[in-house]
Amino acid sequence: MPNISKAINKDRLVKTTQELIRIPSITGNEGTLAQYIINDLENYGFSTKQDEVGNVIVEFGTGKKSLILNAHMDTVPPEGYTTDPYSGIVKGGKIYGLGASDCKTGLASILEIAKTIPQPSGKLILTFNVAEEGALRGEKYQKGCMYIAKRYKADACIVLEPTMYGDTVKISAGCRGRTVVELNVEGKSTHSSRPETGLNPIDEALKVMNSLKSQTLNSQQYFSTVLHETLSVVSINAGAGANNIIPSSCKMVIDYRTLPNIKDAQKTVRRLIDATKVKTKFNSLFSSPGYVLPEDSEVLKTLSSHVERSFNRQPEVSVALGRADASYFYENGTPAIIYGPGENMQCHKPNEYANVSSLIKCTESILNFTHEFLS
Ligand SMILES: [Zn+2]
């Protein structure tokens, strides 16, 4: 295994991360950041493409094997910050700012790999997507990554979402699925001094909640961890605008996190609701199945060996609890792994940071992996 990571320019890698953090890119406003990425790559001689929703794509090299490196450009809005969310300041080995971990170090890694890698003997596809944290409005698909995953297929894909946990390095070889449904629980409105003449939909919603809570959901071991399904009521809304009226309906939103490869999650929720005999209208808001790669998959084994070499310790392989864009690549036939330089526990937290040493080691490992995978 050749080690080409010496070619990495660490100062340039950190400086690029700082510059990316200093450009705000909350979902829906990724344009300026996309232009920065386009300019940066074109300065190094790459030709770039931008699709109809604003995703940036670069393809280079030819050959039998192909690899996609992907990271998202958008961030959540800053919340609870006591420092400047766009400072990009480096202090005590940490780099600070909104998106430092999620996912600007990931973007910076890909840019550094592009500048450093010798002409690959396979095809390397770099993709930077919009709308991971939030949804696209008025477009065919809700997520920027769906446009990329349908059009660009490869032998493997690494999605550089944050998988560092301090000294522990993780690789997610899959993710749980997610299904979100809205329930309109029906009741019968009446004066609250005579509740027995109506049907209180809040009481009915409680029956649904209690029934959902008492369900035993699926669990299964993947790699060395047992993974559980979870079902949560994430929103409940009722009220007739006056305190002396029993309302006519109550809206609930249910978030169901499924084991990988569960395709009928909506049916499961519907079955659980039907069993309560409560009268409801059922509306599906979102559904994306999870997936898991086989333990002996080539991409997983090769990447793990490079991670071990760069960090001097073995990575923990598991299935991500959250839904990830990687699932879109998998659905479209590209085996995808989630592995990136950011600190996972820093995502969406005030005064977010990433560790500079993890940024450098992770970039080294992906560079070496890319070089070997495409040779
Ligand atoms: Zn992210």
Coordinates of C-alpha atoms and ligand atoms in Angstrom, one line a residue:
M1 CA 0.0 0.0 0.0
P2 CA 1.7 3.2 -1.1
N3 CA 1.5 6.2 1.3
I4 CA 0.9 9.3 -0.7
S5 CA -0.5 11.3 2.2
K6 CA 2.8 13.2 2.6
A7 CA 1.6 15.3 -0.3
I8 CA -1.2 16.8 1.9
N9 CA -0.7 20.5 2.5
K10 CA -1.9 20.7 6.1
D11 CA -1.8 24.5 6.3
R12 CA -3.8 24.8 3.1
L13 CA -6.3 22.2 4.4
V14 CA -6.9 24.2 7.6
K15 CA -7.1 27.5 5.8
T16 CA -9.7 26.2 3.4
T17 CA -11.8 24.9 6.3
Q18 CA -11.6 28.4 7.9
E19 CA -12.7 30.1 4.6
L20 CA -15.6 27.6 4.2
I21 CA -16.8 28.3 7.8
R22 CA -16.7 32.1 7.1
I23 CA -19.2 31.8 4.2
P24 CA -22.7 31.3 5.7
S25 CA -24.6 28.5 3.9
I26 CA -27.8 27.8 5.8
T27 CA -30.1 25.5 3.7
G28 CA -31.5 27.4 0.8
N29 CA -28.6 29.8 0.7
E30 CA -25.7 27.6 -0.4
G31 CA -25.0 29.7 -3.6
T32 CA -22.0 31.7 -2.3
L33 CA -20.3 28.7 -0.8
A34 CA -20.9 26.7 -4.0
Q35 CA -19.2 29.5 -6.0
Y36 CA -16.2 29.4 -3.6
I37 CA -15.9 25.6 -4.2
I38 CA -16.2 26.1 -8.0
N39 CA -13.5 28.8 -8.0
D40 CA -11.2 26.9 -5.8
L41 CA -11.4 23.8 -8.0
E42 CA -11.1 25.7 -11.2
N43 CA -8.0 27.5 -9.9
Y44 CA -6.5 24.0 -9.7
G45 CA -7.4 23.2 -13.3
F46 CA -10.7 21.2 -12.7
S47 CA -13.8 21.7 -14.8
T48 CA -16.9 21.9 -12.7
K49 CA -20.6 21.4 -13.3
Q50 CA -23.5 22.8 -11.4
D51 CA -26.9 21.2 -11.7
E52 CA -30.4 22.7 -11.7
V53 CA -30.7 22.7 -7.9
G54 CA -27.2 24.0 -7.2
N55 CA -25.2 20.8 -6.5
V56 CA -21.5 21.1 -7.6
I57 CA -20.0 18.1 -9.4
V58 CA -16.5 17.4 -10.7
E59 CA -15.5 14.2 -12.6
F60 CA -12.0 13.3 -13.5
G61 CA -9.8 10.4 -14.5
T62 CA -10.9 7.4 -16.6
G63 CA -10.6 3.7 -16.0
K64 CA -12.5 0.7 -14.8
K65 CA -13.1 1.6 -11.2
S66 CA -15.0 4.6 -9.9
L67 CA -15.5 6.3 -6.6
I68 CA -17.7 9.2 -5.4
L69 CA -16.7 11.5 -2.6
N70 CA -19.6 13.5 -1.2
A71 CA -20.3 16.2 1.4
H72 CA -23.1 18.6 1.9
M73 CA -22.7 22.4 1.7
D74 CA -25.6 23.5 3.8
T75 CA -25.8 24.0 7.6
V76 CA -28.6 24.4 10.1
P77 CA -29.1 28.0 11.4
P78 CA -27.0 29.1 14.3
E79 CA -28.8 28.6 17.7
G80 CA -27.6 29.5 21.1
Y81 CA -24.1 30.8 20.1
T82 CA -22.1 32.8 22.5
T83 CA -19.3 33.3 20.0
D84 CA -19.3 34.3 16.3
P85 CA -20.7 31.4 14.3
Y86 CA -18.7 32.4 11.3
S87 CA -15.3 33.0 13.0
G88 CA -13.4 30.0 11.7
I89 CA -10.9 30.6 14.5
V90 CA -8.3 28.0 15.4
K91 CA -7.6 27.6 19.1
G92 CA -6.1 24.8 21.1
G93 CA -6.1 22.4 18.2
K94 CA -9.8 23.0 17.4
I95 CA -11.4 24.9 14.6
Y96 CA -14.6 26.8 15.5
G97 CA -17.7 27.8 13.7
L98 CA -21.1 26.8 12.4
G99 CA -20.7 23.7 10.3
A100 CA -17.1 23.1 11.4
S101 CA -17.9 19.5 12.0
D102 CA -21.1 19.3 10.0
C103 CA -19.9 19.4 7.3
K104 CA -17.2 22.0 6.4
T105 CA -14.2 19.9 7.4
G106 CA -15.7 17.2 5.1
L107 CA -15.9 19.7 2.2
A108 CA -12.3 20.8 2.9
S109 CA -11.0 17.2 2.9
I110 CA -12.5 16.6 -0.5
L111 CA -11.0 19.8 -1.9
E112 CA -7.6 18.9 -0.5
I113 CA -7.8 15.4 -1.9
A114 CA -8.6 16.8 -5.3
K115 CA -5.5 19.0 -5.2
T116 CA -3.2 16.3 -3.9
I117 CA -4.1 13.0 -5.6
P118 CA -1.9 11.9 -8.6
Q119 CA -3.9 11.4 -11.8
P120 CA -6.1 8.5 -10.8
S121 CA -6.2 5.3 -12.9
G122 CA -10.0 5.1 -12.3
K123 CA -12.7 7.7 -12.2
L124 CA -13.1 10.0 -9.3
I125 CA -16.4 11.9 -8.9
L126 CA -16.5 14.8 -6.3
T127 CA -20.0 15.9 -5.3
F128 CA -21.0 18.8 -3.1
N129 CA -24.8 18.9 -2.4
V130 CA -27.3 21.4 -1.3
A131 CA -30.3 20.7 1.1
E132 CA -29.1 17.9 3.4
E133 CA -30.2 19.6 6.6
G134 CA -33.4 21.0 5.2
A135 CA -35.6 20.3 2.2
L136 CA -35.7 21.8 -1.3
R137 CA -38.9 23.6 -2.0
G138 CA -40.9 23.3 -5.2
E139 CA -38.5 20.8 -6.7
K140 CA -39.0 17.3 -7.9
Y141 CA -37.0 15.8 -5.0
Q142 CA -36.7 17.1 -1.5
K143 CA -33.0 16.5 -1.0
G144 CA -30.1 17.8 -3.2
C145 CA -28.3 14.5 -2.9
M146 CA -31.2 12.6 -4.6
Y147 CA -30.3 14.4 -7.9
I148 CA -26.6 13.4 -7.6
A149 CA -27.3 9.8 -6.5
K150 CA -29.6 9.1 -9.4
R151 CA -27.2 10.5 -12.0
Y152 CA -23.8 9.5 -10.8
K153 CA -23.1 5.9 -9.9
A154 CA -19.9 4.3 -8.9
D155 CA -18.3 1.2 -7.4
A156 CA -18.3 3.0 -4.0
C157 CA -19.0 6.3 -2.3
I158 CA -17.8 7.9 0.8
V159 CA -20.1 10.5 2.4
L160 CA -17.9 12.7 4.6
E161 CA -20.4 13.3 7.5
P162 CA -18.8 13.6 10.9
T163 CA -17.8 10.2 12.4
M164 CA -15.2 11.2 15.0
Y165 CA -16.0 10.8 18.7
G166 CA -13.0 12.3 20.4
D167 CA -10.3 9.6 20.3
T168 CA -12.8 7.0 18.9
V169 CA -13.0 6.8 15.1
K170 CA -16.1 5.3 13.6
I171 CA -17.2 4.2 10.2
S172 CA -20.8 3.8 9.4
A173 CA -21.4 1.1 6.9
G174 CA -25.1 1.9 6.7
C175 CA -27.8 3.8 8.5
R176 CA -31.2 3.3 10.0
G177 CA -34.2 4.3 7.9
R178 CA -36.7 7.0 8.8
T179 CA -40.5 7.3 8.2
V180 CA -42.5 10.3 9.3
V181 CA -46.2 10.2 9.4
E182 CA -48.8 12.8 10.3
L183 CA -52.0 11.6 12.1
N184 CA -55.2 13.6 12.2
V185 CA -57.0 12.2 15.2
E186 CA -60.7 12.8 14.8
G187 CA -63.0 13.8 17.7
K188 CA -66.3 15.6 18.1
S189 CA -66.4 19.2 19.2
T190 CA -68.7 20.3 22.1
H191 CA -68.9 22.6 25.1
S192 CA -66.3 21.7 27.6
S193 CA -68.9 21.8 30.4
R194 CA -70.6 18.8 28.7
P195 CA -67.6 16.8 27.5
E196 CA -69.7 13.6 27.5
T197 CA -71.7 14.9 24.5
G198 CA -68.6 15.0 22.3
L199 CA -65.4 13.0 21.8
N200 CA -62.2 14.6 23.0
P201 CA -59.5 14.0 20.3
I202 CA -56.7 14.7 22.8
D203 CA -57.9 11.7 24.9
E204 CA -58.0 9.7 21.7
A205 CA -54.5 10.8 20.8
L206 CA -53.3 9.7 24.2
K207 CA -54.6 6.3 23.6
V208 CA -52.6 6.2 20.4
M209 CA -49.5 7.4 22.2
N210 CA -49.8 4.9 25.0
S211 CA -50.3 2.1 22.5
L212 CA -47.3 3.1 20.5
K213 CA -45.1 3.3 23.6
S214 CA -46.1 -0.2 24.7
Q215 CA -45.0 -1.8 21.4
T216 CA -41.9 -4.0 21.2
L217 CA -40.0 -2.9 18.2
N218 CA -37.3 -4.8 16.3
S219 CA -33.7 -5.1 17.4
Q220 CA -30.8 -6.8 15.6
Q221 CA -27.0 -7.0 15.9
Y222 CA -24.9 -5.4 13.1
F223 CA -21.1 -5.6 13.4
S224 CA -20.5 -5.5 17.2
T225 CA -23.5 -3.4 18.2
V226 CA -27.2 -4.2 18.8
L227 CA -29.4 -1.7 16.9
H228 CA -32.9 -0.9 18.0
E229 CA -35.8 0.7 16.3
T230 CA -37.4 3.7 17.9
L231 CA -40.8 5.4 17.5
S232 CA -41.4 8.9 18.9
V233 CA -44.3 11.3 18.9
V234 CA -42.5 14.5 17.9
S235 CA -45.4 16.9 17.7
I236 CA -48.9 17.1 19.0
N237 CA -51.3 20.0 18.3
A238 CA -54.9 20.6 19.3
G239 CA -57.1 23.4 20.6
A240 CA -60.1 25.3 19.3
G241 CA -58.9 28.7 20.1
A242 CA -61.0 29.0 23.2
N243 CA -60.6 27.2 26.6
N244 CA -64.2 26.2 26.8
I245 CA -64.4 24.1 23.7
I246 CA -63.5 20.4 23.2
P247 CA -61.7 20.5 19.9
S248 CA -62.7 18.5 16.8
S249 CA -59.3 17.1 16.0
C250 CA -55.8 16.7 17.1
K251 CA -52.7 16.5 14.9
M252 CA -49.7 14.2 15.8
V253 CA -46.5 13.7 14.0
I254 CA -44.7 10.3 14.5
D255 CA -41.0 9.7 13.7
Y256 CA -40.2 6.0 13.2
R257 CA -36.5 5.0 13.0
T258 CA -36.2 1.6 11.4
L259 CA -33.6 -1.2 11.1
P260 CA -31.8 -1.3 7.8
N261 CA -33.6 -2.7 4.7
I262 CA -37.1 -2.4 6.2
K263 CA -39.2 -1.4 3.2
D264 CA -42.7 -1.4 4.7
A265 CA -42.3 1.0 7.6
Q266 CA -45.4 3.0 6.8
K267 CA -47.5 -0.2 6.8
T268 CA -46.1 -1.0 10.3
V269 CA -47.1 2.3 11.7
R270 CA -50.5 2.0 10.1
R271 CA -51.0 -1.4 11.6
L272 CA -50.1 -0.1 15.1
I273 CA -52.5 2.8 14.7
D274 CA -55.3 0.6 13.4
A275 CA -54.9 -1.7 16.4
T276 CA -55.9 1.2 18.7
K277 CA -59.3 1.5 17.0
V278 CA -58.9 5.3 17.2
K279 CA -60.3 7.1 14.2
T280 CA -57.5 8.8 12.4
K281 CA -56.5 10.1 9.0
F282 CA -53.0 9.0 8.0
N283 CA -50.6 11.2 5.9
S284 CA -47.1 10.1 5.0
L285 CA -44.6 13.1 5.2
F286 CA -41.3 11.3 4.6
S287 CA -40.0 7.8 4.1
S288 CA -36.5 6.7 3.4
P289 CA -35.3 3.1 4.1
G290 CA -32.0 2.4 5.8
Y291 CA -29.3 0.0 4.5
V292 CA -26.2 -1.9 5.6
L293 CA -23.2 -3.1 3.6
P294 CA -22.0 -6.7 4.1
E295 CA -19.3 -7.1 6.7
D296 CA -16.9 -8.4 4.1
S297 CA -17.4 -5.7 1.5
E298 CA -14.2 -4.7 -0.2
V299 CA -14.7 -0.9 0.2
L300 CA -15.3 -1.4 4.0
K301 CA -12.2 -3.6 4.4
T302 CA -9.9 -1.3 2.4
L303 CA -11.1 1.9 4.0
S304 CA -10.8 0.4 7.5
S305 CA -7.1 -0.6 6.9
H306 CA -6.3 3.0 5.8
V307 CA -8.1 4.5 8.8
E308 CA -6.2 2.2 11.1
R309 CA -2.9 3.3 9.5
S310 CA -3.6 7.0 9.7
F311 CA -5.0 7.0 13.3
N312 CA -3.0 4.2 14.6
R313 CA -6.1 2.5 16.0
Q314 CA -8.9 0.4 14.6
P315 CA -12.1 2.2 13.6
E316 CA -15.4 1.0 15.1
V317 CA -17.7 -0.1 12.4
S318 CA -21.5 0.4 12.9
V319 CA -24.8 1.5 11.5
A320 CA -25.6 5.2 11.9
L321 CA -28.6 6.0 14.0
G322 CA -29.6 8.9 11.9
R323 CA -30.8 8.8 8.3
A324 CA -28.0 9.8 6.0
D325 CA -27.7 10.9 2.4
A326 CA -25.6 7.8 1.9
S327 CA -28.9 5.9 1.7
Y328 CA -29.7 7.6 -1.6
F329 CA -26.5 6.4 -3.1
Y330 CA -27.1 2.9 -1.8
E331 CA -30.7 2.9 -3.2
N332 CA -29.3 3.8 -6.6
G333 CA -26.8 1.0 -6.7
T334 CA -23.7 2.7 -5.2
P335 CA -22.4 1.1 -2.0
A336 CA -21.9 4.0 0.4
I337 CA -19.9 4.5 3.6
I338 CA -20.2 7.3 6.0
Y339 CA -16.8 8.5 7.3
G340 CA -15.6 12.0 7.8
P341 CA -13.4 14.3 9.9
G342 CA -16.0 16.2 11.9
E343 CA -16.9 15.5 15.6
N344 CA -20.3 13.8 15.5
M345 CA -21.4 15.1 18.9
Q346 CA -20.8 18.7 17.8
C347 CA -23.5 18.6 15.1
H348 CA -26.1 21.3 15.5
K349 CA -24.6 22.5 18.8
P350 CA -23.7 26.1 19.7
N351 CA -20.0 27.0 19.4
E352 CA -19.4 24.0 17.2
Y353 CA -15.9 22.8 16.6
A354 CA -13.8 20.2 14.8
N355 CA -10.4 18.8 15.8
V356 CA -7.6 19.8 13.5
S357 CA -5.6 16.6 14.1
S358 CA -8.7 14.4 13.1
L359 CA -9.2 16.6 10.0
I360 CA -5.6 15.9 8.9
K361 CA -5.6 12.2 9.7
C362 CA -9.0 11.6 8.1
T363 CA -8.0 13.4 5.0
E364 CA -4.8 11.3 4.8
S365 CA -6.8 8.1 5.2
I366 CA -9.3 9.0 2.5
L367 CA -6.6 10.1 0.1
N368 CA -4.7 6.9 0.5
F369 CA -7.9 4.8 0.2
T370 CA -8.9 6.7 -3.0
H371 CA -5.5 6.1 -4.5
E372 CA -5.5 2.4 -3.7
F373 CA -9.2 1.8 -4.6
L374 CA -8.9 3.4 -8.0
S375 CA -5.6 1.7 -8.9
Ligands
ZN1 ZN -24.2 16.7 8.0

